mmCIF file of C-alpha atoms in Angstrom:
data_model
loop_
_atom_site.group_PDB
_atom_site.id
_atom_site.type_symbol
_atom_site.label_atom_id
_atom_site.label_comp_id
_atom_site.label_asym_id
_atom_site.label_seq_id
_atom_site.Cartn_x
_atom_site.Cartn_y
_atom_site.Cartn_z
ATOM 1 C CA UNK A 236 -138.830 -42.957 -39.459
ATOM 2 C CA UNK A 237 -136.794 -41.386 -36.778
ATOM 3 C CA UNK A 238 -135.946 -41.501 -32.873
ATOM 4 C CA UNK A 239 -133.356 -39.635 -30.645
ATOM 5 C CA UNK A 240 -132.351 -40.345 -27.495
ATOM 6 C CA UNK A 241 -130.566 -37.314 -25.749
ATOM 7 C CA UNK A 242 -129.694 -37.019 -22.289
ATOM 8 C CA UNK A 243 -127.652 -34.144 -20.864
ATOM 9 C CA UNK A 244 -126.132 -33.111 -17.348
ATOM 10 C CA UNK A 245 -125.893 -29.887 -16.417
ATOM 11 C CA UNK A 246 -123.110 -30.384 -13.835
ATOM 12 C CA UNK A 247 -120.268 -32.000 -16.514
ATOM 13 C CA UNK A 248 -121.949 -30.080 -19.536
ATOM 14 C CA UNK A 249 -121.790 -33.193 -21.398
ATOM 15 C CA UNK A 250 -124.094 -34.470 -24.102
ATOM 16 C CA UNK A 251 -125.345 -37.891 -25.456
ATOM 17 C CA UNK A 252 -127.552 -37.812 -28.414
ATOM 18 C CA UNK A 253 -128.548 -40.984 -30.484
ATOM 19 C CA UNK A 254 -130.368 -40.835 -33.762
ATOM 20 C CA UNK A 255 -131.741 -43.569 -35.706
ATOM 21 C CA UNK A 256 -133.348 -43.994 -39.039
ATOM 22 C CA UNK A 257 -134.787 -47.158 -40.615
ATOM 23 C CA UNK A 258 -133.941 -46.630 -43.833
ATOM 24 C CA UNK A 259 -135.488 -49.476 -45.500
ATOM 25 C CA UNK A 260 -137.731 -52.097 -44.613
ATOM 26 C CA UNK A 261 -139.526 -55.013 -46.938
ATOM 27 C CA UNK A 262 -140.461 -58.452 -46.637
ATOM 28 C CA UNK A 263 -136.852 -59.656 -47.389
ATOM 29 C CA UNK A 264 -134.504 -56.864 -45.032
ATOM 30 C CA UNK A 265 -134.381 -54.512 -42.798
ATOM 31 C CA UNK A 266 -131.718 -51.581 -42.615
ATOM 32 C CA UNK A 267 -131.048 -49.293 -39.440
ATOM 33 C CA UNK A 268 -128.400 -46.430 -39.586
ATOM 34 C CA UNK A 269 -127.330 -45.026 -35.932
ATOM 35 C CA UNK A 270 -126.038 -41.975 -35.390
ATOM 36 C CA UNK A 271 -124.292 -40.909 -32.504
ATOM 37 C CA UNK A 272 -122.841 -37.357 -31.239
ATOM 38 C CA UNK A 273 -120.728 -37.227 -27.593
ATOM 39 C CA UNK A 274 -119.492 -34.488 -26.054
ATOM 40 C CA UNK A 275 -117.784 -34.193 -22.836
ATOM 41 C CA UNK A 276 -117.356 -31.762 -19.952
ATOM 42 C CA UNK A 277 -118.289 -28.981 -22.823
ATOM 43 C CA UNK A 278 -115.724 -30.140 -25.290
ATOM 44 C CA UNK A 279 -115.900 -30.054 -29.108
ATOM 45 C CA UNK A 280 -118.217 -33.634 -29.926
ATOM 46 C CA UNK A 281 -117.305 -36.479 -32.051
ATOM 47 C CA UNK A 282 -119.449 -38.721 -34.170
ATOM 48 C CA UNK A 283 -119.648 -42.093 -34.685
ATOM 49 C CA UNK A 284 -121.931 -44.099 -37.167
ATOM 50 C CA UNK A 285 -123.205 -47.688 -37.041
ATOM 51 C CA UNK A 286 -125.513 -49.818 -39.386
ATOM 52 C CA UNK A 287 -127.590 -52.494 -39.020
ATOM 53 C CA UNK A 288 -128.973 -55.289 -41.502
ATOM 54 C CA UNK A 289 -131.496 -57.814 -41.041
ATOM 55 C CA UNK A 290 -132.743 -61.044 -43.091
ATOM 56 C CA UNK A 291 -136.339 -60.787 -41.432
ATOM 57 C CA UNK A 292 -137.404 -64.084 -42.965
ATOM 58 C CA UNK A 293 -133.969 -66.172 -41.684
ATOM 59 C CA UNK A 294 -134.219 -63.930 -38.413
ATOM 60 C CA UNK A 295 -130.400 -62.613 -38.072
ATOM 61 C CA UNK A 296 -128.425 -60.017 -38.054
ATOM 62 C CA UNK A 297 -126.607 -59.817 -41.491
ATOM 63 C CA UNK A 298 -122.740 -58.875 -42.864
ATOM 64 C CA UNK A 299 -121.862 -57.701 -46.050
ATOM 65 C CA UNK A 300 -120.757 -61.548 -47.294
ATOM 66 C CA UNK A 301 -124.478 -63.258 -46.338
ATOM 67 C CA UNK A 302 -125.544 -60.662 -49.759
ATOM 68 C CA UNK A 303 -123.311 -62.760 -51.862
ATOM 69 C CA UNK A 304 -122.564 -66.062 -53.335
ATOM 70 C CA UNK A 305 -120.007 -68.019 -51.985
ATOM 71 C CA UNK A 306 -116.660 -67.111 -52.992
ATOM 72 C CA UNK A 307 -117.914 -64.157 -55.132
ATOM 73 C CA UNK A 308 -115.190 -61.714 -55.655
ATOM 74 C CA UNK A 309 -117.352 -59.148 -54.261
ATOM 75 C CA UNK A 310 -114.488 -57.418 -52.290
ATOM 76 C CA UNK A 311 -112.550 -56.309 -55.113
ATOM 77 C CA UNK A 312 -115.519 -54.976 -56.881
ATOM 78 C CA UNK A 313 -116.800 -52.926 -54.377
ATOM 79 C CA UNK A 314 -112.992 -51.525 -53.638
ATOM 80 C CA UNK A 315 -112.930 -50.431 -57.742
ATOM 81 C CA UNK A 316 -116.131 -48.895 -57.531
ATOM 82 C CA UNK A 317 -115.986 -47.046 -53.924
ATOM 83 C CA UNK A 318 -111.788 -45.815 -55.074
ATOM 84 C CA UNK A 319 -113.569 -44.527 -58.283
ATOM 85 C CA UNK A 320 -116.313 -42.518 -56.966
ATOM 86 C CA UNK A 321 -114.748 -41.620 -53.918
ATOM 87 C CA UNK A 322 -111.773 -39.808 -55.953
ATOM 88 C CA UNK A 323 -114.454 -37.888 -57.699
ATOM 89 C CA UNK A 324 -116.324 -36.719 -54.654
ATOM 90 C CA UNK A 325 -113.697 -35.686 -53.020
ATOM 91 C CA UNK A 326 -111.251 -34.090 -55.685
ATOM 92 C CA UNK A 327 -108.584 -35.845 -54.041
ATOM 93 C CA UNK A 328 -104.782 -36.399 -56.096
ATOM 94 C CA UNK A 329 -104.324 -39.215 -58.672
ATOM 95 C CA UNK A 330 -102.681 -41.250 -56.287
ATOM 96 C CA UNK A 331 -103.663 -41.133 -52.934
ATOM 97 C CA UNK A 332 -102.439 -43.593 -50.011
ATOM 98 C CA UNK A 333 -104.975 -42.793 -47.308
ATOM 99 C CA UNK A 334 -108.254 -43.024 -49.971
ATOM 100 C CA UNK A 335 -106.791 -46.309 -51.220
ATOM 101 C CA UNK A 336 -106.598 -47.808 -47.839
ATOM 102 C CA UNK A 337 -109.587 -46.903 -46.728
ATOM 103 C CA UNK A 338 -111.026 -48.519 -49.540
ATOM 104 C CA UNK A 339 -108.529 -51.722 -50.453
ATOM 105 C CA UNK A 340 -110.860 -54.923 -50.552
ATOM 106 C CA UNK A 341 -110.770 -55.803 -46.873
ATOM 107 C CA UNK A 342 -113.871 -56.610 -45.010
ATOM 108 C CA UNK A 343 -113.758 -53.748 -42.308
ATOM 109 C CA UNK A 344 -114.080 -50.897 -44.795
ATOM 110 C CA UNK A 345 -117.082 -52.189 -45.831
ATOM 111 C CA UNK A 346 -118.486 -53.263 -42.365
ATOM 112 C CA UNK A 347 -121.447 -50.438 -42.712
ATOM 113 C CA UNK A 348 -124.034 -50.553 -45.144
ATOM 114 C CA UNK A 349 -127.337 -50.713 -45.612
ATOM 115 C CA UNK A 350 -129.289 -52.843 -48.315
ATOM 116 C CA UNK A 351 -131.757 -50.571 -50.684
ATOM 117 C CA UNK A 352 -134.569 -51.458 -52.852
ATOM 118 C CA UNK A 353 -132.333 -51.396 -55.961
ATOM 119 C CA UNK A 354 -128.859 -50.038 -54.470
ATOM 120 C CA UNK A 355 -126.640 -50.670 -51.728
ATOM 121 C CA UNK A 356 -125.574 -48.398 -49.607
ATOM 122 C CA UNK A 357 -122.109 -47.856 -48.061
ATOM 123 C CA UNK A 358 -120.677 -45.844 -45.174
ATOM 124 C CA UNK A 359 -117.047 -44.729 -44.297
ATOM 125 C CA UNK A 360 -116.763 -43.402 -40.988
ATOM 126 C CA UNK A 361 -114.918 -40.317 -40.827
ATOM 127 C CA UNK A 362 -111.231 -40.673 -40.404
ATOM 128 C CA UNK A 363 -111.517 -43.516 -42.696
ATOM 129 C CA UNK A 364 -110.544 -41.926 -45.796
ATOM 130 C CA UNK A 365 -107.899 -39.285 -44.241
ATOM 131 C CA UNK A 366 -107.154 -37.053 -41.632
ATOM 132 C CA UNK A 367 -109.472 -34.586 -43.833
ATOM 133 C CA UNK A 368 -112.849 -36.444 -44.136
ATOM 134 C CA UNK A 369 -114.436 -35.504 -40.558
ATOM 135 C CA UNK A 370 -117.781 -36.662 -41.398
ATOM 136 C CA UNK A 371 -119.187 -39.950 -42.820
ATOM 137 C CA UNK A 372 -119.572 -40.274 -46.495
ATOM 138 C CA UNK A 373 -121.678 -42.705 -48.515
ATOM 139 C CA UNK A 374 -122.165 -44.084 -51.607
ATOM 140 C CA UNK A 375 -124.983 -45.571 -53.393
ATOM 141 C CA UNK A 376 -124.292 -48.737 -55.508
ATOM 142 C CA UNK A 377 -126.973 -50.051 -57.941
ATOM 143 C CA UNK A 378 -127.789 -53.491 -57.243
ATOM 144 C CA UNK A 379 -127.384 -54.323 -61.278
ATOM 145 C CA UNK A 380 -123.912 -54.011 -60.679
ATOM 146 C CA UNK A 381 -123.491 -57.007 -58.664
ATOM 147 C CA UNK A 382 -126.604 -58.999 -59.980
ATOM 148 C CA UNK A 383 -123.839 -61.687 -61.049
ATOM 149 C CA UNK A 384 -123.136 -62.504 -57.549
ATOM 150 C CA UNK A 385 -125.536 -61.461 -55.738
ATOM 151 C CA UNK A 386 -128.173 -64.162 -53.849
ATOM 152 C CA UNK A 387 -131.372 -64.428 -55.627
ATOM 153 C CA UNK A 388 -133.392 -63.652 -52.317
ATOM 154 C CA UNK A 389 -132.190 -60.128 -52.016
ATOM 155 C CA UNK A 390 -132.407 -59.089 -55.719
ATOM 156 C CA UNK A 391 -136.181 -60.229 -56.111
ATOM 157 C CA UNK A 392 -138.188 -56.566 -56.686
ATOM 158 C CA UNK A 393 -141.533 -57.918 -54.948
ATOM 159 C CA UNK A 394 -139.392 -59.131 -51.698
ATOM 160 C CA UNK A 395 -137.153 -56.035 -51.691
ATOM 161 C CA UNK A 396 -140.181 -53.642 -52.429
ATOM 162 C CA UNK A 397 -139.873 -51.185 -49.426
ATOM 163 C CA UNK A 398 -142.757 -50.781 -47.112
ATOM 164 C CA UNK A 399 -141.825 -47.678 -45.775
ATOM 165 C CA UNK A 400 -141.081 -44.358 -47.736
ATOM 166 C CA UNK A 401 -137.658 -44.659 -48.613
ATOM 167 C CA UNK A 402 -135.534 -41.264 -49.600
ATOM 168 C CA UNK A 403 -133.216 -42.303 -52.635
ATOM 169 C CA UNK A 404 -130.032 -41.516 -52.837
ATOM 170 C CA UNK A 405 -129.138 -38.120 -54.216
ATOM 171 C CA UNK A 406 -126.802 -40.235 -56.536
ATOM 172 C CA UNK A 407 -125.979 -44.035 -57.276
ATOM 173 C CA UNK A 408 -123.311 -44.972 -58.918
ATOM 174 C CA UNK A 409 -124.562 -47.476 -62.433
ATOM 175 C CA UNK A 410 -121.417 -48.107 -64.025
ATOM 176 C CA UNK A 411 -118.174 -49.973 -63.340
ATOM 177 C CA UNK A 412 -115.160 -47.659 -63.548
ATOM 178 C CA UNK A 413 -113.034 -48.442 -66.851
ATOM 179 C CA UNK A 414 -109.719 -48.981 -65.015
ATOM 180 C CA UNK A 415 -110.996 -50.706 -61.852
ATOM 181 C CA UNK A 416 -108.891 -51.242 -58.563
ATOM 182 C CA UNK A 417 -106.419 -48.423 -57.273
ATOM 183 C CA UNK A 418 -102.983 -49.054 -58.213
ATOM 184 C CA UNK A 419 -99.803 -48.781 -55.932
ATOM 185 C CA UNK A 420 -97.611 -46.607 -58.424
ATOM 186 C CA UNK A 421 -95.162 -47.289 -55.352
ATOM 187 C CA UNK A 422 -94.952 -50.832 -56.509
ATOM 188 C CA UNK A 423 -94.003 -52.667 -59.238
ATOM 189 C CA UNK A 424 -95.967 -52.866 -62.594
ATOM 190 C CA UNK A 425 -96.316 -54.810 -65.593
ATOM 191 C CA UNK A 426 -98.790 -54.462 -68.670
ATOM 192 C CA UNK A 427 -99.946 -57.826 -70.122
ATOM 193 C CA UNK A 428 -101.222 -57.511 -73.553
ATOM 194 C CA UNK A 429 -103.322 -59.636 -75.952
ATOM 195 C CA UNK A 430 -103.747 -58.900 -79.766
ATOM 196 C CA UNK A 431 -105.932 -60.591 -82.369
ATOM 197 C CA UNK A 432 -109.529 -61.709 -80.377
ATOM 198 C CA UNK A 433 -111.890 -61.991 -79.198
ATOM 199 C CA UNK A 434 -111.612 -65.719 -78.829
ATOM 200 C CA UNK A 435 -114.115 -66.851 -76.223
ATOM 201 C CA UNK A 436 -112.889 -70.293 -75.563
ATOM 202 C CA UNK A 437 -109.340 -68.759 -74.915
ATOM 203 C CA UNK A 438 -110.201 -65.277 -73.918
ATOM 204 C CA UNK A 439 -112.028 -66.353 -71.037
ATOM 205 C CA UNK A 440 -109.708 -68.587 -69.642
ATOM 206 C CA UNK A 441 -107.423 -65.359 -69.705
ATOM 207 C CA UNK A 442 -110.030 -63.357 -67.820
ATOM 208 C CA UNK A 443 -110.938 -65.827 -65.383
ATOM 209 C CA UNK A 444 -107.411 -65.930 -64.740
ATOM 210 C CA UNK A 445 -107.077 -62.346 -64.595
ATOM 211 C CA UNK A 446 -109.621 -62.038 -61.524
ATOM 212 C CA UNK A 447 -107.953 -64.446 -59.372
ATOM 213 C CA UNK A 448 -105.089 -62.817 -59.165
ATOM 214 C CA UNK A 449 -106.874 -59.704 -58.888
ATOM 215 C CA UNK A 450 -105.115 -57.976 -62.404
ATOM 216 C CA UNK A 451 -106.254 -56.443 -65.684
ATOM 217 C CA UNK A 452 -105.113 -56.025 -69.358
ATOM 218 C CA UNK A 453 -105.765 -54.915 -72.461
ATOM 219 C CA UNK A 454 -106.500 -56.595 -75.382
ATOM 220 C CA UNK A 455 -106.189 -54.967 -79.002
ATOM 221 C CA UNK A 456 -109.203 -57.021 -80.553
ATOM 222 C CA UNK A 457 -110.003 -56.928 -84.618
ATOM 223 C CA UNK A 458 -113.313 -55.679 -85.607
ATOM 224 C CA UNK A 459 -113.949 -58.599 -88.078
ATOM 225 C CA UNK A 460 -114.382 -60.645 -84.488
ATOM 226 C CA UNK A 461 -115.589 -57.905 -82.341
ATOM 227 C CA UNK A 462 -119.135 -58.493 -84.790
ATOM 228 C CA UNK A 463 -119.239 -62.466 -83.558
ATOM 229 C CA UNK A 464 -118.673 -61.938 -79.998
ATOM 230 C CA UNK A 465 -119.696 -58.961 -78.160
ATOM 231 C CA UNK A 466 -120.254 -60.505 -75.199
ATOM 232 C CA UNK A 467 -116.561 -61.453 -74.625
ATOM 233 C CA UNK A 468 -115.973 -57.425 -75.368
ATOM 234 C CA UNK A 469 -118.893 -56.672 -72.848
ATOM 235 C CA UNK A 470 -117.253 -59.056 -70.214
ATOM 236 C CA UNK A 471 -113.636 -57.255 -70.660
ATOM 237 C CA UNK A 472 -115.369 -54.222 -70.296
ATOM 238 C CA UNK A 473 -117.029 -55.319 -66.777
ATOM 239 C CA UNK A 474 -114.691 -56.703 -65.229
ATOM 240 C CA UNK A 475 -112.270 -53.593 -65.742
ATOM 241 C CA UNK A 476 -109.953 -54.399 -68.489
ATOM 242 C CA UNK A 477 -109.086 -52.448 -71.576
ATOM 243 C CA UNK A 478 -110.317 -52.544 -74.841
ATOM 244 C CA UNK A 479 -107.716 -51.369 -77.407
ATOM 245 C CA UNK A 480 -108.194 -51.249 -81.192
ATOM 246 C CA UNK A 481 -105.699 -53.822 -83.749
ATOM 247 C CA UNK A 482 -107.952 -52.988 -86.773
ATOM 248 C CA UNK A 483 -110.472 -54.305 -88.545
ATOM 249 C CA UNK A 484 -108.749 -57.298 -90.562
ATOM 250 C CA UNK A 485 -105.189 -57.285 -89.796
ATOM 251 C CA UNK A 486 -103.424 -55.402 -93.165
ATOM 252 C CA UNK A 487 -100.231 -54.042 -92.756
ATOM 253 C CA UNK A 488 -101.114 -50.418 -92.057
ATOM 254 C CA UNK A 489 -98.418 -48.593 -93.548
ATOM 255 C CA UNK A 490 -98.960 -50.310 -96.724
ATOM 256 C CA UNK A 491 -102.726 -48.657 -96.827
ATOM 257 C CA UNK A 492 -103.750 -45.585 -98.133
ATOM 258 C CA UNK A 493 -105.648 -42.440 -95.698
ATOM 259 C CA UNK A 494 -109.170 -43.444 -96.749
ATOM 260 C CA UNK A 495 -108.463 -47.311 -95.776
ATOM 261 C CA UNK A 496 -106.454 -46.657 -92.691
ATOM 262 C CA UNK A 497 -109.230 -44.317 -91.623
ATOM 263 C CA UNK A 498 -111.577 -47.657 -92.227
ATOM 264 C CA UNK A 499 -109.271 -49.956 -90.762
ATOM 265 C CA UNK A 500 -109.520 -47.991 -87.368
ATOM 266 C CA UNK A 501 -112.623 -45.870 -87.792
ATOM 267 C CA UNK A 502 -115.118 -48.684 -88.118
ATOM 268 C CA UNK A 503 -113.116 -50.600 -85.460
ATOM 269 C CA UNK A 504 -113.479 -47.361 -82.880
ATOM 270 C CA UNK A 505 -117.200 -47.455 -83.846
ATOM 271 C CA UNK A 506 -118.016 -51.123 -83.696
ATOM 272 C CA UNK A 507 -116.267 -51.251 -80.098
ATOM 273 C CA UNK A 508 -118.126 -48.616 -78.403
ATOM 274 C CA UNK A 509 -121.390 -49.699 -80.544
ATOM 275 C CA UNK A 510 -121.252 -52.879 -78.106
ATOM 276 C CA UNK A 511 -119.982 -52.372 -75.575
ATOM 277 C CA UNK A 512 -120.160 -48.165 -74.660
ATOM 278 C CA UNK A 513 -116.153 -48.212 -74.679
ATOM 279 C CA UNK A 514 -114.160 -45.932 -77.412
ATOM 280 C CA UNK A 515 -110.251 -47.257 -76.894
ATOM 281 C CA UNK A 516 -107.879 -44.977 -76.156
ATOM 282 C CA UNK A 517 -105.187 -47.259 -77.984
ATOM 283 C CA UNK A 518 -104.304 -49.061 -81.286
ATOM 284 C CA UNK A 519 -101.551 -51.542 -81.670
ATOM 285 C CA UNK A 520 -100.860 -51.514 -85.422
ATOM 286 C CA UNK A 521 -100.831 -54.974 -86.343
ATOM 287 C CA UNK A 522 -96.934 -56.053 -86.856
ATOM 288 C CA UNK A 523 -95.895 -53.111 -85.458
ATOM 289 C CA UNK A 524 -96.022 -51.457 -88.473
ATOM 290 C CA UNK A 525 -96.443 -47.203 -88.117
ATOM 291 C CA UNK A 526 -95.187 -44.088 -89.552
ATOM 292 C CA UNK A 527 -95.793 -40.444 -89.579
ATOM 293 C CA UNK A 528 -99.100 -40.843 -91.935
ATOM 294 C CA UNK A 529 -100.338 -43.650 -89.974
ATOM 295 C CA UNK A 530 -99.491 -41.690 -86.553
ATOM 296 C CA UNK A 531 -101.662 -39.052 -88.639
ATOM 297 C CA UNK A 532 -104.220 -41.093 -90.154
ATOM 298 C CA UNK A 533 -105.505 -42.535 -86.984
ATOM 299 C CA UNK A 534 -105.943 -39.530 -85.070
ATOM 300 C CA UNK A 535 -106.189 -38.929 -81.653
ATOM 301 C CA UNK A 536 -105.496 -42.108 -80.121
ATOM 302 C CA UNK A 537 -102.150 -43.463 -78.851
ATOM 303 C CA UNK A 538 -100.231 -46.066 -80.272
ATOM 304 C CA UNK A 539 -99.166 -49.253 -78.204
ATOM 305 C CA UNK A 540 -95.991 -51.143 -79.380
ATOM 306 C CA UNK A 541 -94.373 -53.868 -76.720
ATOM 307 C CA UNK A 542 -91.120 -54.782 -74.742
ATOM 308 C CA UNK A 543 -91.624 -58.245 -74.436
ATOM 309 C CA UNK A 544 -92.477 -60.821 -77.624
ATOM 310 C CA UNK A 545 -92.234 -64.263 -76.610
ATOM 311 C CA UNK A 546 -93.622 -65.451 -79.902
ATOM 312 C CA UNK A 547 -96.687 -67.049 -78.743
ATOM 313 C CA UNK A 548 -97.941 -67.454 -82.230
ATOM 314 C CA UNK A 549 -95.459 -69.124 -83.907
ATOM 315 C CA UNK A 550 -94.497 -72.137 -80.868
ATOM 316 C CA UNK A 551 -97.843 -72.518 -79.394
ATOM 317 C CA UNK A 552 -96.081 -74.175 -76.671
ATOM 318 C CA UNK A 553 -96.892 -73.295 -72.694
ATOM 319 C CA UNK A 554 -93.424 -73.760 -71.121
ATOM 320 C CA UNK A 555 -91.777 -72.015 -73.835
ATOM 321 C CA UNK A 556 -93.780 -68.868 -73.717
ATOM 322 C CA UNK A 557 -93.807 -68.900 -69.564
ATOM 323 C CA UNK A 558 -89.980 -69.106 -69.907
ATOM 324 C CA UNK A 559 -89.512 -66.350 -72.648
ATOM 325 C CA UNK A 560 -91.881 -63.860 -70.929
ATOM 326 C CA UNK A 561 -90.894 -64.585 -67.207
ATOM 327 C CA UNK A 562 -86.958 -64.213 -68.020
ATOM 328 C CA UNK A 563 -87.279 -60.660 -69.536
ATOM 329 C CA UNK A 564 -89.882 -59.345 -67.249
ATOM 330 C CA UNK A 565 -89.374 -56.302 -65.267
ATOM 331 C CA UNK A 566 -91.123 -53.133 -63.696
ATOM 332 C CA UNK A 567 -92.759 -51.305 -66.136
ATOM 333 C CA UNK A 568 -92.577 -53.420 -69.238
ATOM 334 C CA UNK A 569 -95.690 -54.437 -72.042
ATOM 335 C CA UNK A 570 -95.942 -58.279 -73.116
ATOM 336 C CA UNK A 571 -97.559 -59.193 -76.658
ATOM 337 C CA UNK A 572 -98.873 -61.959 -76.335
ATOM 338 C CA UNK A 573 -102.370 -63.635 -78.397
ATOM 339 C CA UNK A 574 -105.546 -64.342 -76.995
ATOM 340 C CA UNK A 575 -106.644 -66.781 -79.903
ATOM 341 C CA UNK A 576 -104.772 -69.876 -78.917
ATOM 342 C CA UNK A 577 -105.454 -71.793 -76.116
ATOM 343 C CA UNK A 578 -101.624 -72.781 -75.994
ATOM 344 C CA UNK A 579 -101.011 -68.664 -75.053
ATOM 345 C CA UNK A 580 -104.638 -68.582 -72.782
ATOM 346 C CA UNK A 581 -103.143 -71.654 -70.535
ATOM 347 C CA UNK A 582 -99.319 -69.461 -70.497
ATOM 348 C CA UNK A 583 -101.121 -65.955 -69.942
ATOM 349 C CA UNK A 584 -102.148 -67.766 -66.871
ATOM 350 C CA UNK A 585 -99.727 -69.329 -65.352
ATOM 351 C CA UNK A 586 -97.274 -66.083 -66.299
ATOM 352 C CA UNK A 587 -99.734 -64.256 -64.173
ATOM 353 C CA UNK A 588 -99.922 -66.703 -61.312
ATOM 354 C CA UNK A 589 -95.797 -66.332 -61.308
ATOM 355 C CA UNK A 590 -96.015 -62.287 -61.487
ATOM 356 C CA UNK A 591 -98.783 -62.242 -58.965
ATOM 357 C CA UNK A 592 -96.287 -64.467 -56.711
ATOM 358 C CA UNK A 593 -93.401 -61.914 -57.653
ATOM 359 C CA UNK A 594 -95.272 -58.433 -56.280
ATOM 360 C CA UNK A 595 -96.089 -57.420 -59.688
ATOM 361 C CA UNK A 596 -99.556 -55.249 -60.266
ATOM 362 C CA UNK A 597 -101.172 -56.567 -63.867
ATOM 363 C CA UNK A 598 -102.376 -53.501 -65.316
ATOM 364 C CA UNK A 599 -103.827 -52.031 -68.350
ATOM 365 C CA UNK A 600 -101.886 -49.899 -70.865
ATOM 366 C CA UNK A 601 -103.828 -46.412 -69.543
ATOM 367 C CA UNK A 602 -102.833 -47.399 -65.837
ATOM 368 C CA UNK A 603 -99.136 -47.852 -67.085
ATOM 369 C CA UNK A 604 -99.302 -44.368 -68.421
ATOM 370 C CA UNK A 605 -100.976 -43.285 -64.934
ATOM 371 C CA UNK A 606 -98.561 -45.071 -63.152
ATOM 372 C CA UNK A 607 -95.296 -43.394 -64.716
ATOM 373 C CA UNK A 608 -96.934 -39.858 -64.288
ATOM 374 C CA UNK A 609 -97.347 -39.955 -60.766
ATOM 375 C CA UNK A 610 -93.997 -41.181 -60.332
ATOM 376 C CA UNK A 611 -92.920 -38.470 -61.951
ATOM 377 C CA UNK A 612 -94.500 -36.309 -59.766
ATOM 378 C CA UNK A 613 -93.501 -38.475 -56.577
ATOM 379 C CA UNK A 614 -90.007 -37.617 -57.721
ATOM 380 C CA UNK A 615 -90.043 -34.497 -58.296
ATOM 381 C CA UNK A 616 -91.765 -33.531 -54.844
#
């Protein structure tokens, strides 16, 4: 359904028009988009867009927090996946300042949008993005995306069923991005690792502790525990971290012939992605062990070593570990540390806290690699 307004005077030669669509309307919402074109005394027009949501049964005007729970981390979620596909659609550089600001997790980038039958919509004025991006751009998020946070009122089909014809989106985005939020390759870095899991009772604290300082990491699990607990893979997955591949059982690879390395890792690849739709891109050999066959045997994958060890394994003791990692750490350096003890979950954490306090960006192993390219580049230029 549409409506313009336009009113025009012939003496300045200027122009008002006002379009506006309702875009969706059902027993639970309704979403208006206004458009708006202005030109004066002849000049060249500008645009301006402006959305509006409404809870018909509560009877109010709606932001983009009344869709979610209280203190979901919706921000940061929606910055990962709007950075991601934004990059794509527009072709823009690996690292780009203006995209990332325009889409950091701060309530007025995401200040228009309109709520979908099963996706939600956003809008970025133009300007918003860079000085290139003249006209508005959208994306279309599929509700399932957020369905953990989400209220219950505005994912339930029948209420959300639209009563008017609604045009889908040419293209909604269905899947997180692998490497989640935009990182600052300006700022300083560090790659927290975790070898041996899954452990849920331990991994999880790690991941919960992960969000709330907004970082990632990888963790090189073992096949043998992959098979009990694919759901802990499936949550890493999610919420943006890295899966990396430590082999099936733990042997000492260099001590293993082709056809058993090739098992070790092969079934390991396979099992990963089986569950979870992830192939690593990584394998820490467990102990460290690799040579030129084992570099060979494993294929096309890189191998992961570390710069920090604080021996989480063998002390199992909190203030040790915080100590040992948090005197060595710098810019740019990988920690080992073990995701099976809850000794190293409850250090992980508070190491992170302390980073988190320091500047430092947790990041996966891929966005370390990402990271020292485009500093390269930033130098040379």
């Amino acid at each position: 359904m549409k409506k313009k307004l336009k009113k025009q005077s012939k003496k300045k030669k200027s122009e008002l028009t006002i379009t506006y669509k309702i875009v969706h309307y059902s027993k639970q919402t309704l979403s208006v988009v206004f458009d708006e074109y202005e030109s004066v005394n002849g000049e060249k027009g500008t645009s301006s867009l402006k959305t509006f949501t409404f809870d018909l049964p509560a009877q109010k005007q709606m932001t983009l927090k009344n869709l979610f729970k209280e203190n979901a981390n919706y921000l940061d979620r929606l910055s990962a996946i709007s950075y991601a596909e934004l990059k794509k659609q527009m072709k823009t550089a690996d690292f780009d300042p203006d995209l990332q600001k325009g889409t950091q997790a701060a309530n007025q980038n995401f200040s228009q949008f309109a709520l979908l039958e099963n996706s939600i919509v956003i809008y970025f004025k133009p300007y918003q993005l860079g000085a290139e991006q003249t006209k508005t751009k959208t994306i279309a998020i599929q509700k399932d995306l957020f369905k953990d946070m989400l209220i219950d009122a505005y994912k339930d089909e029948a209420a959300n069923k639209n009563k008017v014809k609604e045009t889908p989106p040419k293209h909604i985005v269905n899947e997180m991005p692998q490497q989640g939020a935009p990182i600052d390759p300006t700022k300083k870095v560090v790659a927290m690792t975790f070898d041996d899991g899954p452990n849920p009772s331990s991994t999880n604290v790690i991941l919960d502790g992960l969000k709330e300082v907004n970082g990632h990491a990888t963790f090189f699990v073992l096949g043998s525990r992959v098979q009990y607990y694919p759901e802990t893979i499936e949550r890493m997955v999610k919420e943006g971290n890295e899966v990396g591949n430590h082999s099936w059982d733990h042997p000492q690879l260099t001590r293993l012939n082709e056809a058993q390395v090739k098992h070790q890792i092969g079934d390991t690849q396979a099992l990963i992605k089986q569950v979870s739709g992830y192939e690593p891109l990584h394998v820490r050999p467990p102990y460290g062990a690799v040579n030129a066959n084992v570099r060979r045997y494993i294929g096309n994958v890189g191998v992961t070593l570390w710069d920090i060890d604080p021996e989480d394994w063998k002390y199992r003791n909190v203030p040790h570990s915080v100590q040992a990692v948090m005197s060595q750490v710098g810019d740019g350096k990988v920690i080992l540390m073990h995701d099976i003890y809850q000794t190293s979950a409850e250090a992980a954490v508070e190491i992170m806290k302390q980073l988190h306090a320091q500047g430092y960006q947790l990041v996966t192993i891929s966005q370390l690699e990402q990271v020292k390219k485009e500093r390269e580049q930033l130098h040379l230029q």
